[in-house]
Tab-separated table of C-alpha atoms in Angstrom:
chain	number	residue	atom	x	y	z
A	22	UNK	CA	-13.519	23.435	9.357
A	23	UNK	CA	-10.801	22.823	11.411
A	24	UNK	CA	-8.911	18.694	11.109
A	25	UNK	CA	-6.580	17.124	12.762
A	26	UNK	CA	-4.809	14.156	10.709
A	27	UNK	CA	-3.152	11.512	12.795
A	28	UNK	CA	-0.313	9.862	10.837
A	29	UNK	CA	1.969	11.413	8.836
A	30	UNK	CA	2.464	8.461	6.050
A	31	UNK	CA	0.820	8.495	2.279
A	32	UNK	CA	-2.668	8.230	3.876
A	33	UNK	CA	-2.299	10.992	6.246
A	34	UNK	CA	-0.322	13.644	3.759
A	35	UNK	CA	-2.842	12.699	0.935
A	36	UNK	CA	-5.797	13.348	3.744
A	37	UNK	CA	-3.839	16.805	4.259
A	38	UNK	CA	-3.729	17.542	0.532
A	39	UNK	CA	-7.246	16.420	-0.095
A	40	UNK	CA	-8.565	18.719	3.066
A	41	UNK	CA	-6.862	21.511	1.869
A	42	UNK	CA	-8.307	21.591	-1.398
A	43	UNK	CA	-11.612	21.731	0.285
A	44	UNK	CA	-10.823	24.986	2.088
A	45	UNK	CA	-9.764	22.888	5.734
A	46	UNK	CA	-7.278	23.633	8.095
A	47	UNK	CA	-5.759	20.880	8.638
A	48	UNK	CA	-2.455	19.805	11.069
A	49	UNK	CA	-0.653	16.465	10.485
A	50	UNK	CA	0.447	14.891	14.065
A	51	UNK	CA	3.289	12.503	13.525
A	52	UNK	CA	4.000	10.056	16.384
A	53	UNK	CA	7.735	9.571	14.596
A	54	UNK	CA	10.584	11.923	14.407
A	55	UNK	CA	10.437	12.275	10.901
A	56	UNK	CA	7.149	11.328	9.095
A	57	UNK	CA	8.891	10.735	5.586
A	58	UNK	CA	12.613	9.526	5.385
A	59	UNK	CA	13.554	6.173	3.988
A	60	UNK	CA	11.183	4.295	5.899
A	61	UNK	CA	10.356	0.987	3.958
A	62	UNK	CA	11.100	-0.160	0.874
A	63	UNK	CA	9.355	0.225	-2.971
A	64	UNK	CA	5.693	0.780	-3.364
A	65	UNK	CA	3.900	0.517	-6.813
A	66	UNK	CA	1.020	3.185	-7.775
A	67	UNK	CA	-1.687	1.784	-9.872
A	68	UNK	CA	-3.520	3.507	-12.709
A	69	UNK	CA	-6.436	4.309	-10.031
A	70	UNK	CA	-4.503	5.423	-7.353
A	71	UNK	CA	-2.335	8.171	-9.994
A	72	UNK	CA	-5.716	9.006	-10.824
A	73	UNK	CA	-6.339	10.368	-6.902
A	74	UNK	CA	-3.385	11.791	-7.023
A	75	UNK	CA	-4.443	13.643	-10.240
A	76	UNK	CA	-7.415	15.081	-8.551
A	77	UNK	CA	-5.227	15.747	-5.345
A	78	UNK	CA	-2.848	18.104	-8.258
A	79	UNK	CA	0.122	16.333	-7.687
A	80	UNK	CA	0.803	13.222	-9.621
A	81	UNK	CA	3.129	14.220	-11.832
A	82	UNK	CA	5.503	15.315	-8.860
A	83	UNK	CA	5.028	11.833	-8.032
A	84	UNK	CA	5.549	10.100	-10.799
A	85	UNK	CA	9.001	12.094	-11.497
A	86	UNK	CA	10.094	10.399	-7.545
A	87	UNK	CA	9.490	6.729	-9.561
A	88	UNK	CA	9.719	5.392	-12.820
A	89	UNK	CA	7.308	3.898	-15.432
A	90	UNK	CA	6.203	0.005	-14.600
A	91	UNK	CA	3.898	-0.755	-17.802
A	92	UNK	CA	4.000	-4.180	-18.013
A	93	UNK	CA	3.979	-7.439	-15.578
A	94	UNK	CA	5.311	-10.958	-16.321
A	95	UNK	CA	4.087	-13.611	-13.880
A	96	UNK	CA	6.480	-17.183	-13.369
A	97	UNK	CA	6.067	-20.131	-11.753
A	98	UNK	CA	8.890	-21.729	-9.710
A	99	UNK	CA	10.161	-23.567	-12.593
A	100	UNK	CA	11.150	-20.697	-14.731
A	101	UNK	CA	7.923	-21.203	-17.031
A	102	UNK	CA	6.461	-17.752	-18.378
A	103	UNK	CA	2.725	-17.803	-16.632
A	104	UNK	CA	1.360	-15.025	-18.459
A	105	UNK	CA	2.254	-11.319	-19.097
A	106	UNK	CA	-0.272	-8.533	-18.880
A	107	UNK	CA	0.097	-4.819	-18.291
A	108	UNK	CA	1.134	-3.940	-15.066
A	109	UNK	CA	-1.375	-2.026	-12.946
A	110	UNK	CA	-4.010	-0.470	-15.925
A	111	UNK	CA	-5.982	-1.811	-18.554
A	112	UNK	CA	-4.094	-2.851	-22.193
A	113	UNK	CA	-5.318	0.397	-23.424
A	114	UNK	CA	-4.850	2.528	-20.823
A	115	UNK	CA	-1.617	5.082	-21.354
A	116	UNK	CA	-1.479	5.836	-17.657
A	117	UNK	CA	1.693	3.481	-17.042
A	118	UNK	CA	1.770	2.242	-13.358
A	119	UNK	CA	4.809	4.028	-10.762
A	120	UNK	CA	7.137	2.444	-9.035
A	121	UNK	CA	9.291	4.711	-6.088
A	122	UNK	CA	10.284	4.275	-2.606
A	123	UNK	CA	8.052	4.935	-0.191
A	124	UNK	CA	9.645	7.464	1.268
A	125	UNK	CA	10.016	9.772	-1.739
A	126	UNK	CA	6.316	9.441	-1.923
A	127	UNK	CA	5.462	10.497	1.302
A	128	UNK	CA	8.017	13.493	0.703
A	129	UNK	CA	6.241	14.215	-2.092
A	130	UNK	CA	3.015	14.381	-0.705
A	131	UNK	CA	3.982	16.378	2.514
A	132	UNK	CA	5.772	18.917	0.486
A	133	UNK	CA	2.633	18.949	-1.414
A	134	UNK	CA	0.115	19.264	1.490
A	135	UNK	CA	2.517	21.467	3.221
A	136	UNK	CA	2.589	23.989	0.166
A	137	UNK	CA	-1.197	24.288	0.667
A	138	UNK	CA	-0.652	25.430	4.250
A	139	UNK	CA	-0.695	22.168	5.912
A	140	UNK	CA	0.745	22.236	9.290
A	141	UNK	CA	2.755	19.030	10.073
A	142	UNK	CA	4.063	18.610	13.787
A	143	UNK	CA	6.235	15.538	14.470
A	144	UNK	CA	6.923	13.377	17.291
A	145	UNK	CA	3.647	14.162	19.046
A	146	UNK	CA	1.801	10.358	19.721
A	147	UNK	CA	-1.940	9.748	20.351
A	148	UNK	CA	-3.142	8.346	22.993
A	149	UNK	CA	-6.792	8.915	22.953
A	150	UNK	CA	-9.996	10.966	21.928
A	151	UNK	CA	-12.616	12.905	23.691
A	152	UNK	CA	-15.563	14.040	21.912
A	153	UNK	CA	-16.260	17.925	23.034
A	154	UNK	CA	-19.165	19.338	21.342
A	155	UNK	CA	-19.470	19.594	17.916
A	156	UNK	CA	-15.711	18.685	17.981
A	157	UNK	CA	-13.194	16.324	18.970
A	158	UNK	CA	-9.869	17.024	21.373
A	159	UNK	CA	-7.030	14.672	20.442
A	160	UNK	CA	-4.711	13.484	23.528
A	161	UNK	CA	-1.208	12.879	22.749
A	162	UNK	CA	1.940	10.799	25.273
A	163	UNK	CA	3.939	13.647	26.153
A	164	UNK	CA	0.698	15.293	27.682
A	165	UNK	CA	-0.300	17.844	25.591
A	166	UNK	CA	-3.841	17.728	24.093
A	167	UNK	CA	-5.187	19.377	20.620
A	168	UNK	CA	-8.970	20.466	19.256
A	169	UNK	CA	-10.674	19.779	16.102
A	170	UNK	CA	-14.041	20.073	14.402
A	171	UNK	CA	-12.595	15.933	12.757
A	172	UNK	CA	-10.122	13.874	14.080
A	173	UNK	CA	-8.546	11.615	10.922
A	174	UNK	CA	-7.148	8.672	11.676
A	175	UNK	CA	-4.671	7.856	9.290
A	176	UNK	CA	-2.095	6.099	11.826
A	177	UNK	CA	-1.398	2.451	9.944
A	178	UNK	CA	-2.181	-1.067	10.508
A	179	UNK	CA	-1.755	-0.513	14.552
A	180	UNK	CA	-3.658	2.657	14.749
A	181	UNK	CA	-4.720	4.134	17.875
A	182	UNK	CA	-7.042	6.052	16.441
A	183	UNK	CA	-9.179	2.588	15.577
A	184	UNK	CA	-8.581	1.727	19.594
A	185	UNK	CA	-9.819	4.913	20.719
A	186	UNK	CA	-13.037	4.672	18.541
A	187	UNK	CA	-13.835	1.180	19.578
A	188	UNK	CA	-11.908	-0.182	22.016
A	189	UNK	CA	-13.684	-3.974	20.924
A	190	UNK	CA	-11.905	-3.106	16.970
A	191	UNK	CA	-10.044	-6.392	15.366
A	192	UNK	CA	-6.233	-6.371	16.334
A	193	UNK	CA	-3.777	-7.146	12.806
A	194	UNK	CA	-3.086	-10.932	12.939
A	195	UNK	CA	-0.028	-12.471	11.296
A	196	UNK	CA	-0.967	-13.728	7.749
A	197	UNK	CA	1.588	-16.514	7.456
A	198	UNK	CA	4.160	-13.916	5.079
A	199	UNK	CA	7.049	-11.774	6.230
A	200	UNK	CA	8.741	-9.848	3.193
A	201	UNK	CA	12.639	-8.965	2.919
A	202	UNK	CA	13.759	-6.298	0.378
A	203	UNK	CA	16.597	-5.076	-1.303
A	204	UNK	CA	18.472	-4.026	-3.909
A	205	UNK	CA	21.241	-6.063	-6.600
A	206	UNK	CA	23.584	-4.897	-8.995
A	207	UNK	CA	24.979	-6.408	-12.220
A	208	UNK	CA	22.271	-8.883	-12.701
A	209	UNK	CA	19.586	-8.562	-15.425
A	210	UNK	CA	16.150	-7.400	-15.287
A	211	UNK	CA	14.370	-6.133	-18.016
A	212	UNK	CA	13.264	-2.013	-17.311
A	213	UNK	CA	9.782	-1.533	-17.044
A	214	UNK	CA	8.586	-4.923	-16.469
A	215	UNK	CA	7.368	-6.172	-13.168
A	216	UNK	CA	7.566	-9.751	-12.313
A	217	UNK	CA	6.430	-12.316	-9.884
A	218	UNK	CA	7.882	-15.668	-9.397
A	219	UNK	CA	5.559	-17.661	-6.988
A	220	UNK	CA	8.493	-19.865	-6.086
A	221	UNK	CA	8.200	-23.082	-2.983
A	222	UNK	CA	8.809	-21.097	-0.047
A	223	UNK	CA	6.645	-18.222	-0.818
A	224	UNK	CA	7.158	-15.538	-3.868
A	225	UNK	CA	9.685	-13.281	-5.439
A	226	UNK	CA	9.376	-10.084	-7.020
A	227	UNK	CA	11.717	-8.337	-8.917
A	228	UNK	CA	12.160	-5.199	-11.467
A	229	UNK	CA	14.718	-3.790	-13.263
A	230	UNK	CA	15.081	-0.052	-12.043
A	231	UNK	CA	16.448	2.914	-14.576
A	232	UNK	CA	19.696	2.667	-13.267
A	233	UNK	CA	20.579	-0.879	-14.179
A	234	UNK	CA	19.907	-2.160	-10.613
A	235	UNK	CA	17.254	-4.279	-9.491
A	236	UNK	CA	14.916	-4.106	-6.824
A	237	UNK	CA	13.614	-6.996	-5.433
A	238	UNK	CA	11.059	-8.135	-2.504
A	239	UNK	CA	10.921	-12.019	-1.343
A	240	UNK	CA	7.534	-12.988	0.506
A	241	UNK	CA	8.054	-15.831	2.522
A	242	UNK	CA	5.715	-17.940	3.736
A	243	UNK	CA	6.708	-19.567	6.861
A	244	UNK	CA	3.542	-20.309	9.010
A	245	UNK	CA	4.927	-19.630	12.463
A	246	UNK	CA	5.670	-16.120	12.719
A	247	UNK	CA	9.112	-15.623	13.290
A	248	UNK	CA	11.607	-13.390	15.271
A	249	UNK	CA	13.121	-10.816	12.842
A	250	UNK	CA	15.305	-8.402	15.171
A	251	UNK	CA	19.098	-9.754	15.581
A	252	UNK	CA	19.293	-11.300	12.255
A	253	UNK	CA	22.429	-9.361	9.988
A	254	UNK	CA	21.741	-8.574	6.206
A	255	UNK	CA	24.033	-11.601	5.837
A	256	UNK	CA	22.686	-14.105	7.679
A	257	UNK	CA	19.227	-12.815	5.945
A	258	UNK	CA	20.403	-13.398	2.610
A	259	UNK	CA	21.834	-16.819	3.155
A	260	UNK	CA	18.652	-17.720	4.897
A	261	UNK	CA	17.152	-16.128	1.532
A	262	UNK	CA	19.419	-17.880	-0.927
A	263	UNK	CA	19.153	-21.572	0.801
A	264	UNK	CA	15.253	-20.692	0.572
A	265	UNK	CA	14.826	-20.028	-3.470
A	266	UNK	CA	17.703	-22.276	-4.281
A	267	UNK	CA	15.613	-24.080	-6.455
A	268	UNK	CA	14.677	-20.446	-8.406
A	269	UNK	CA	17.249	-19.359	-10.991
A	270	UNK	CA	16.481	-16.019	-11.167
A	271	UNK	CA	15.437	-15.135	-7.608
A	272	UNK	CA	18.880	-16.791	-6.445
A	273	UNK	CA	21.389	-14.853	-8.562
A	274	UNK	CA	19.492	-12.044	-7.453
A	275	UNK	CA	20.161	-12.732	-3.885
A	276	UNK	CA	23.463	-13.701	-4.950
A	277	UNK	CA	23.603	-9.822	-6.368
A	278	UNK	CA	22.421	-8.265	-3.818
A	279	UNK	CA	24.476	-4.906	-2.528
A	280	UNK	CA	21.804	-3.551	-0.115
A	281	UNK	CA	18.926	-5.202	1.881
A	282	UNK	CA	15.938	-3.153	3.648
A	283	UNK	CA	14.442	-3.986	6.885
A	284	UNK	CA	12.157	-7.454	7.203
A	285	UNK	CA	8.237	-6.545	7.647
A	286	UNK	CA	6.005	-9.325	9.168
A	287	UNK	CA	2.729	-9.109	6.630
A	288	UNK	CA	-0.125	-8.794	8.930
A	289	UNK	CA	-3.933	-9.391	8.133
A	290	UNK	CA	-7.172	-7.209	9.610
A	291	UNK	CA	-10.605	-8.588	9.927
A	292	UNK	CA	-13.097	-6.406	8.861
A	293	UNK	CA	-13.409	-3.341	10.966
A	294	UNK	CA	-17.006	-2.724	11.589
A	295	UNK	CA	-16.521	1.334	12.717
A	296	UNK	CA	-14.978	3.425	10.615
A	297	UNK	CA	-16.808	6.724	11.993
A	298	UNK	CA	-17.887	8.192	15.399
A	299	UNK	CA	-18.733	11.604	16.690
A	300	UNK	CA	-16.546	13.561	15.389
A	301	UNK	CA	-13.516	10.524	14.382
A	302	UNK	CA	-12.739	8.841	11.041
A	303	UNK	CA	-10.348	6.199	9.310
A	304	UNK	CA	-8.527	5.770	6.345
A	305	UNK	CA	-6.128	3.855	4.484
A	306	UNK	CA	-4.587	0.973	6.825
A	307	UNK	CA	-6.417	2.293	10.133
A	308	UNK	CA	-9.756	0.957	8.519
A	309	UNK	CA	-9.129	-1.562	6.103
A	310	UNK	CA	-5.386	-2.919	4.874
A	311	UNK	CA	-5.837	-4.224	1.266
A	312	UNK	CA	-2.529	-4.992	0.482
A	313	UNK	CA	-2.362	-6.601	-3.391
A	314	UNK	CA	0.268	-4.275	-4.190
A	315	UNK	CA	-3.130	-1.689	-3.766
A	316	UNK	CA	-2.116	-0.034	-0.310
A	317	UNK	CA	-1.318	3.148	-0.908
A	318	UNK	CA	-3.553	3.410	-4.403
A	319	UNK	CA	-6.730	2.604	-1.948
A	320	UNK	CA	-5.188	5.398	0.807
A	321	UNK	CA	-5.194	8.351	-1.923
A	322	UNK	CA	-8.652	7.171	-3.213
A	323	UNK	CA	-9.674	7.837	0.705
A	324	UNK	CA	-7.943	11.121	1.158
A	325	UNK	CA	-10.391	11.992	-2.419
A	326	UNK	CA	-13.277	10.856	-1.345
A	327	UNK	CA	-13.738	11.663	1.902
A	328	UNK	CA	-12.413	15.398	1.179
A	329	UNK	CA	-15.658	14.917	-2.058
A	330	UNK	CA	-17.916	13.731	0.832
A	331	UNK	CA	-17.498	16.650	3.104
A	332	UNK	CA	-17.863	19.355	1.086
A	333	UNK	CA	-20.868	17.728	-0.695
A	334	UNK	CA	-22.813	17.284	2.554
A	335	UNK	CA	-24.482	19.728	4.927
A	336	UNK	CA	-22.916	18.237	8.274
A	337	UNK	CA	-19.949	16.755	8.885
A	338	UNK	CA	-21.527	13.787	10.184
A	339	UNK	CA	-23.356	13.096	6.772
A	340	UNK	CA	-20.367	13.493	5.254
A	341	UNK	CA	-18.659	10.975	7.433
A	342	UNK	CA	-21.555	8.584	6.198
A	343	UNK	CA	-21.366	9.132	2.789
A	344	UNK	CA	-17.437	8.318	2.632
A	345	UNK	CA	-18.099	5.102	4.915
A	346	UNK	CA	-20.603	4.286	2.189
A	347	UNK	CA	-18.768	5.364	-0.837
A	348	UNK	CA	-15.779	3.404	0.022
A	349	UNK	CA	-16.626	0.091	1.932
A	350	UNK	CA	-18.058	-1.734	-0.975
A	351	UNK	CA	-15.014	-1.191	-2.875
A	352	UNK	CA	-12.153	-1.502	-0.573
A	353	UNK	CA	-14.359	-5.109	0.789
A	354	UNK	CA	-14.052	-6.244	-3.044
A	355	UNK	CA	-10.425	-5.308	-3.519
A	356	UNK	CA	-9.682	-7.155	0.155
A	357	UNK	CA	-11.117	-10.767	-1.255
A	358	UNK	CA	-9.222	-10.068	-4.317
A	359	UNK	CA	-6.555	-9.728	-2.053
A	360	UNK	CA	-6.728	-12.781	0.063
A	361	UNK	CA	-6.707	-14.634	-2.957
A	362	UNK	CA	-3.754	-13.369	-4.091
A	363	UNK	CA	-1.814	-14.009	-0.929
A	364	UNK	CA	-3.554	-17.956	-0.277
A	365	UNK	CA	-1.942	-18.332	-4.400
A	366	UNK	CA	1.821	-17.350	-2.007
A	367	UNK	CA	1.334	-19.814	0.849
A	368	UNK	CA	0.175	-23.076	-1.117
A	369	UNK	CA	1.311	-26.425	-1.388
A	370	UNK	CA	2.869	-28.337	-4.057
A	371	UNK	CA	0.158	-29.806	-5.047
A	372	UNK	CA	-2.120	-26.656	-5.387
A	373	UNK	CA	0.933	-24.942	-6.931
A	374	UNK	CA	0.687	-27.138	-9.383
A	375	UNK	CA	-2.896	-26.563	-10.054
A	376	UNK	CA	-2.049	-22.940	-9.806
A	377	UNK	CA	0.515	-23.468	-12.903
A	378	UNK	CA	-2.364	-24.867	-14.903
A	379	UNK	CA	-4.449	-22.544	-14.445
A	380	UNK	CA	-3.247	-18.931	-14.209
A	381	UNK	CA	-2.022	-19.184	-18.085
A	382	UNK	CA	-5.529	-19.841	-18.890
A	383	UNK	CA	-7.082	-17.077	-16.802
A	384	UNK	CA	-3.950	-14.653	-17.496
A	385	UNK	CA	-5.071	-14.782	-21.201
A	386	UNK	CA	-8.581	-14.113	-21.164
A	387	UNK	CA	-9.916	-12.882	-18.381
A	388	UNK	CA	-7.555	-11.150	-16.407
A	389	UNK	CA	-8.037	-7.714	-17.995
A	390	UNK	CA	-11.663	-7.783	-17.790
A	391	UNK	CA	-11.434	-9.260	-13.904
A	392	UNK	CA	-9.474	-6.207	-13.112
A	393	UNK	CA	-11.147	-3.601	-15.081
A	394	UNK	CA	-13.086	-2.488	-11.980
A	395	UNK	CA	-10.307	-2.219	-9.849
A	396	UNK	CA	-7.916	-0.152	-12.328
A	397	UNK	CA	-10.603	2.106	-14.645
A	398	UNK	CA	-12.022	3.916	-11.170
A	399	UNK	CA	-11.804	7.567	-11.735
A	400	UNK	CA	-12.631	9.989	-9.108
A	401	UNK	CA	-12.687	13.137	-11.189
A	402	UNK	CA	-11.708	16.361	-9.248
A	403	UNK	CA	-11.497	18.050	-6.114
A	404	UNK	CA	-12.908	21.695	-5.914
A	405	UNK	CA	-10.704	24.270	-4.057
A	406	UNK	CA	-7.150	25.363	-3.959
A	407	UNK	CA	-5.062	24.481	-7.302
């Protein structure tokens, strides 16, 4: 079988990896330049998304880019310790949850896909599909045109793949968040533990990293989306600082901080009702952004099973139906789960208050059983190429 993969992120070099292992030949079309680089800021890999990349053979190359996140401390704006829970996994799980850049994990995985024989071509933009046959030919901007037995989209929130295969697909929305990230120095954070402040104007994440710096990510909610380009880092961080004034931590911080990454607007996706056609299929973003820290976990467990699905069917287009099937019950619980946990951002006063009551409660005895779904998924194994 012969694939074309469109988007050269951590859903479209997983999909490579995954193909691979089921005998595919696969090529990686990258609209960018360069499909890995320092694009974004920190990710975090849950226990179930390690596991894909366990049955895609490379975690531990992944987990060597990051560093070890086992446990998670939750705050409210006053400084008040929520709860604290493991971060990512179950209590007893040893699989401790990875935190890297994203760009060292979508090195990781192209080096990966491309040591399997993955062909990655950059700087080469769809534009549309055209079912021919039992196939699919890809149309890219600068004019040139590509064929394939499957055409994966795996091109992000604004895919084009999702236009192409329904032209009547939900369009991202602004969700009422836009994150900034950076990094501090000579402030403390204690290594290994993950924590969330959800602070007045939105929350605040920070870690302490292995070498004594901090990264940190502030989602604010501000309900009109606003106009990020021809800000500076320092105007940023004083908007930042006047923002979580009232938040010791998050301030000094801010106060600390020696290198900021570029704002994101956060964006929400109603459900997308085709994820298949012909000879076309999404993943990752392209068919269903999660977010809840679960992004790329829920891209690699894509790249597994629709690479399982295939070579478990007799067509391709049962195959295509069994992944749509496999996945969409999962990924729709994980995106309510989600919604909750960015409403608990945007709130009030007076439901952060409620909030404050509450979470210690279910911190403390339920939260590990709530999540035990979400983190004790195991795909088990791909056949194929070690």
């Amino acid at each position: 079988m012969n694939v074309i993969v469109i988007g050269g992120g951590v859903a479209g070099t997983a999909c490579a990896i995954a193909l691979r292992r089921i005998g595919a030949e696969v090529t990686v079309y990258e609209a960018h330049a360069d499909p890995a680089g320092q694009v974004g800021s920190f990710l975090s890999l849950a226990a179930n998304g390690l596991r894909g990349l366990r049955a895609l053979g490379c975690m531990e190359q992944v987990r060597q880019a990051g560093f070890a996140v086992p446990d998670q401390r939750m705050w409210a704006a006053s400084g008040r310790l929520l709860g604290e829970m493991p971060r990512g996994r179950r209590a007893d799980d040893p699989l401790f949850s990875t935190t890297l850049m994203r760009g060292h994990l979508v090195e990781t995985l192209r080096e990966h896909a491309r040591g399997l024989g993955a062909r990655i071509v950059t700087g080469r933009r769809l534009t549309g599909t055209t079912p021919d046959g039992d196939g699919v030919v890809a149309r890219f901007a600068d004019g040139s045109s590509a064929r394939a037995d499957l055409l994966v989209g795996a091109d992000g929130l604004w895919s084009a793949t999702r236009r192409a295969l329904d032209p009547l697909a939900p369009s991202p929305a602004y969700a009422g968040l836009y994150t900034v990230s950076g990094i501090a120095e000579g402030v403390a954070s204690r290594p290994g533990t993950f924590n969330m402040v959800f602070a007045r104007n939105g929350a605040f994440l920070h870690l302490g990293a292995p070498d004594g710096t901090v990264w940190w990510s502030a989602q604010v909610a501000e309900p009109l989306q606003p106009e990020l380009a021809g800000v500076s880092d320092e105007q940023w961080l004083e908007r930042l600082a006047a923002l979580y004034r009232a938040e010791r931590q998050p301030s000094t911080i801010i106060r600390a901080t020696t290198l900021l990454h570029r704002p994101t607007l956060m964006h929400t996706l109603a459900e997308v009702p085709t994820w298949h056609g012909g000879r076309v299929v999404l993943v990752g973003d392209a068919a269903h952004p999660v977010g809840a820290g679960q992004g790329a976990s829920m891209a690699i467990e894509d790249a597994v099973v629709l690479a399982q699905s295939l070579a478990s069917t007799a067509t391709v287009e049962d195959g295509l139906a069994a992944y749509d099937r496999l996945r969409r019950a999962r990924v729709g619980k994980l995106s309510r789960s989600a919604a909750s946990n960015r409403d608990a951002k945007t709130t009030g006063p007076i439901r952060r208050r409620l909030n404050e009551l509450i979470m210690p409660i279910v911190f403390r005895h339920f939260y590990d059983r709530a999540t035990a779904w979400l983190y004790t998924h195991d795909l088990g194994t791909l056949g194929g190429r070690p």
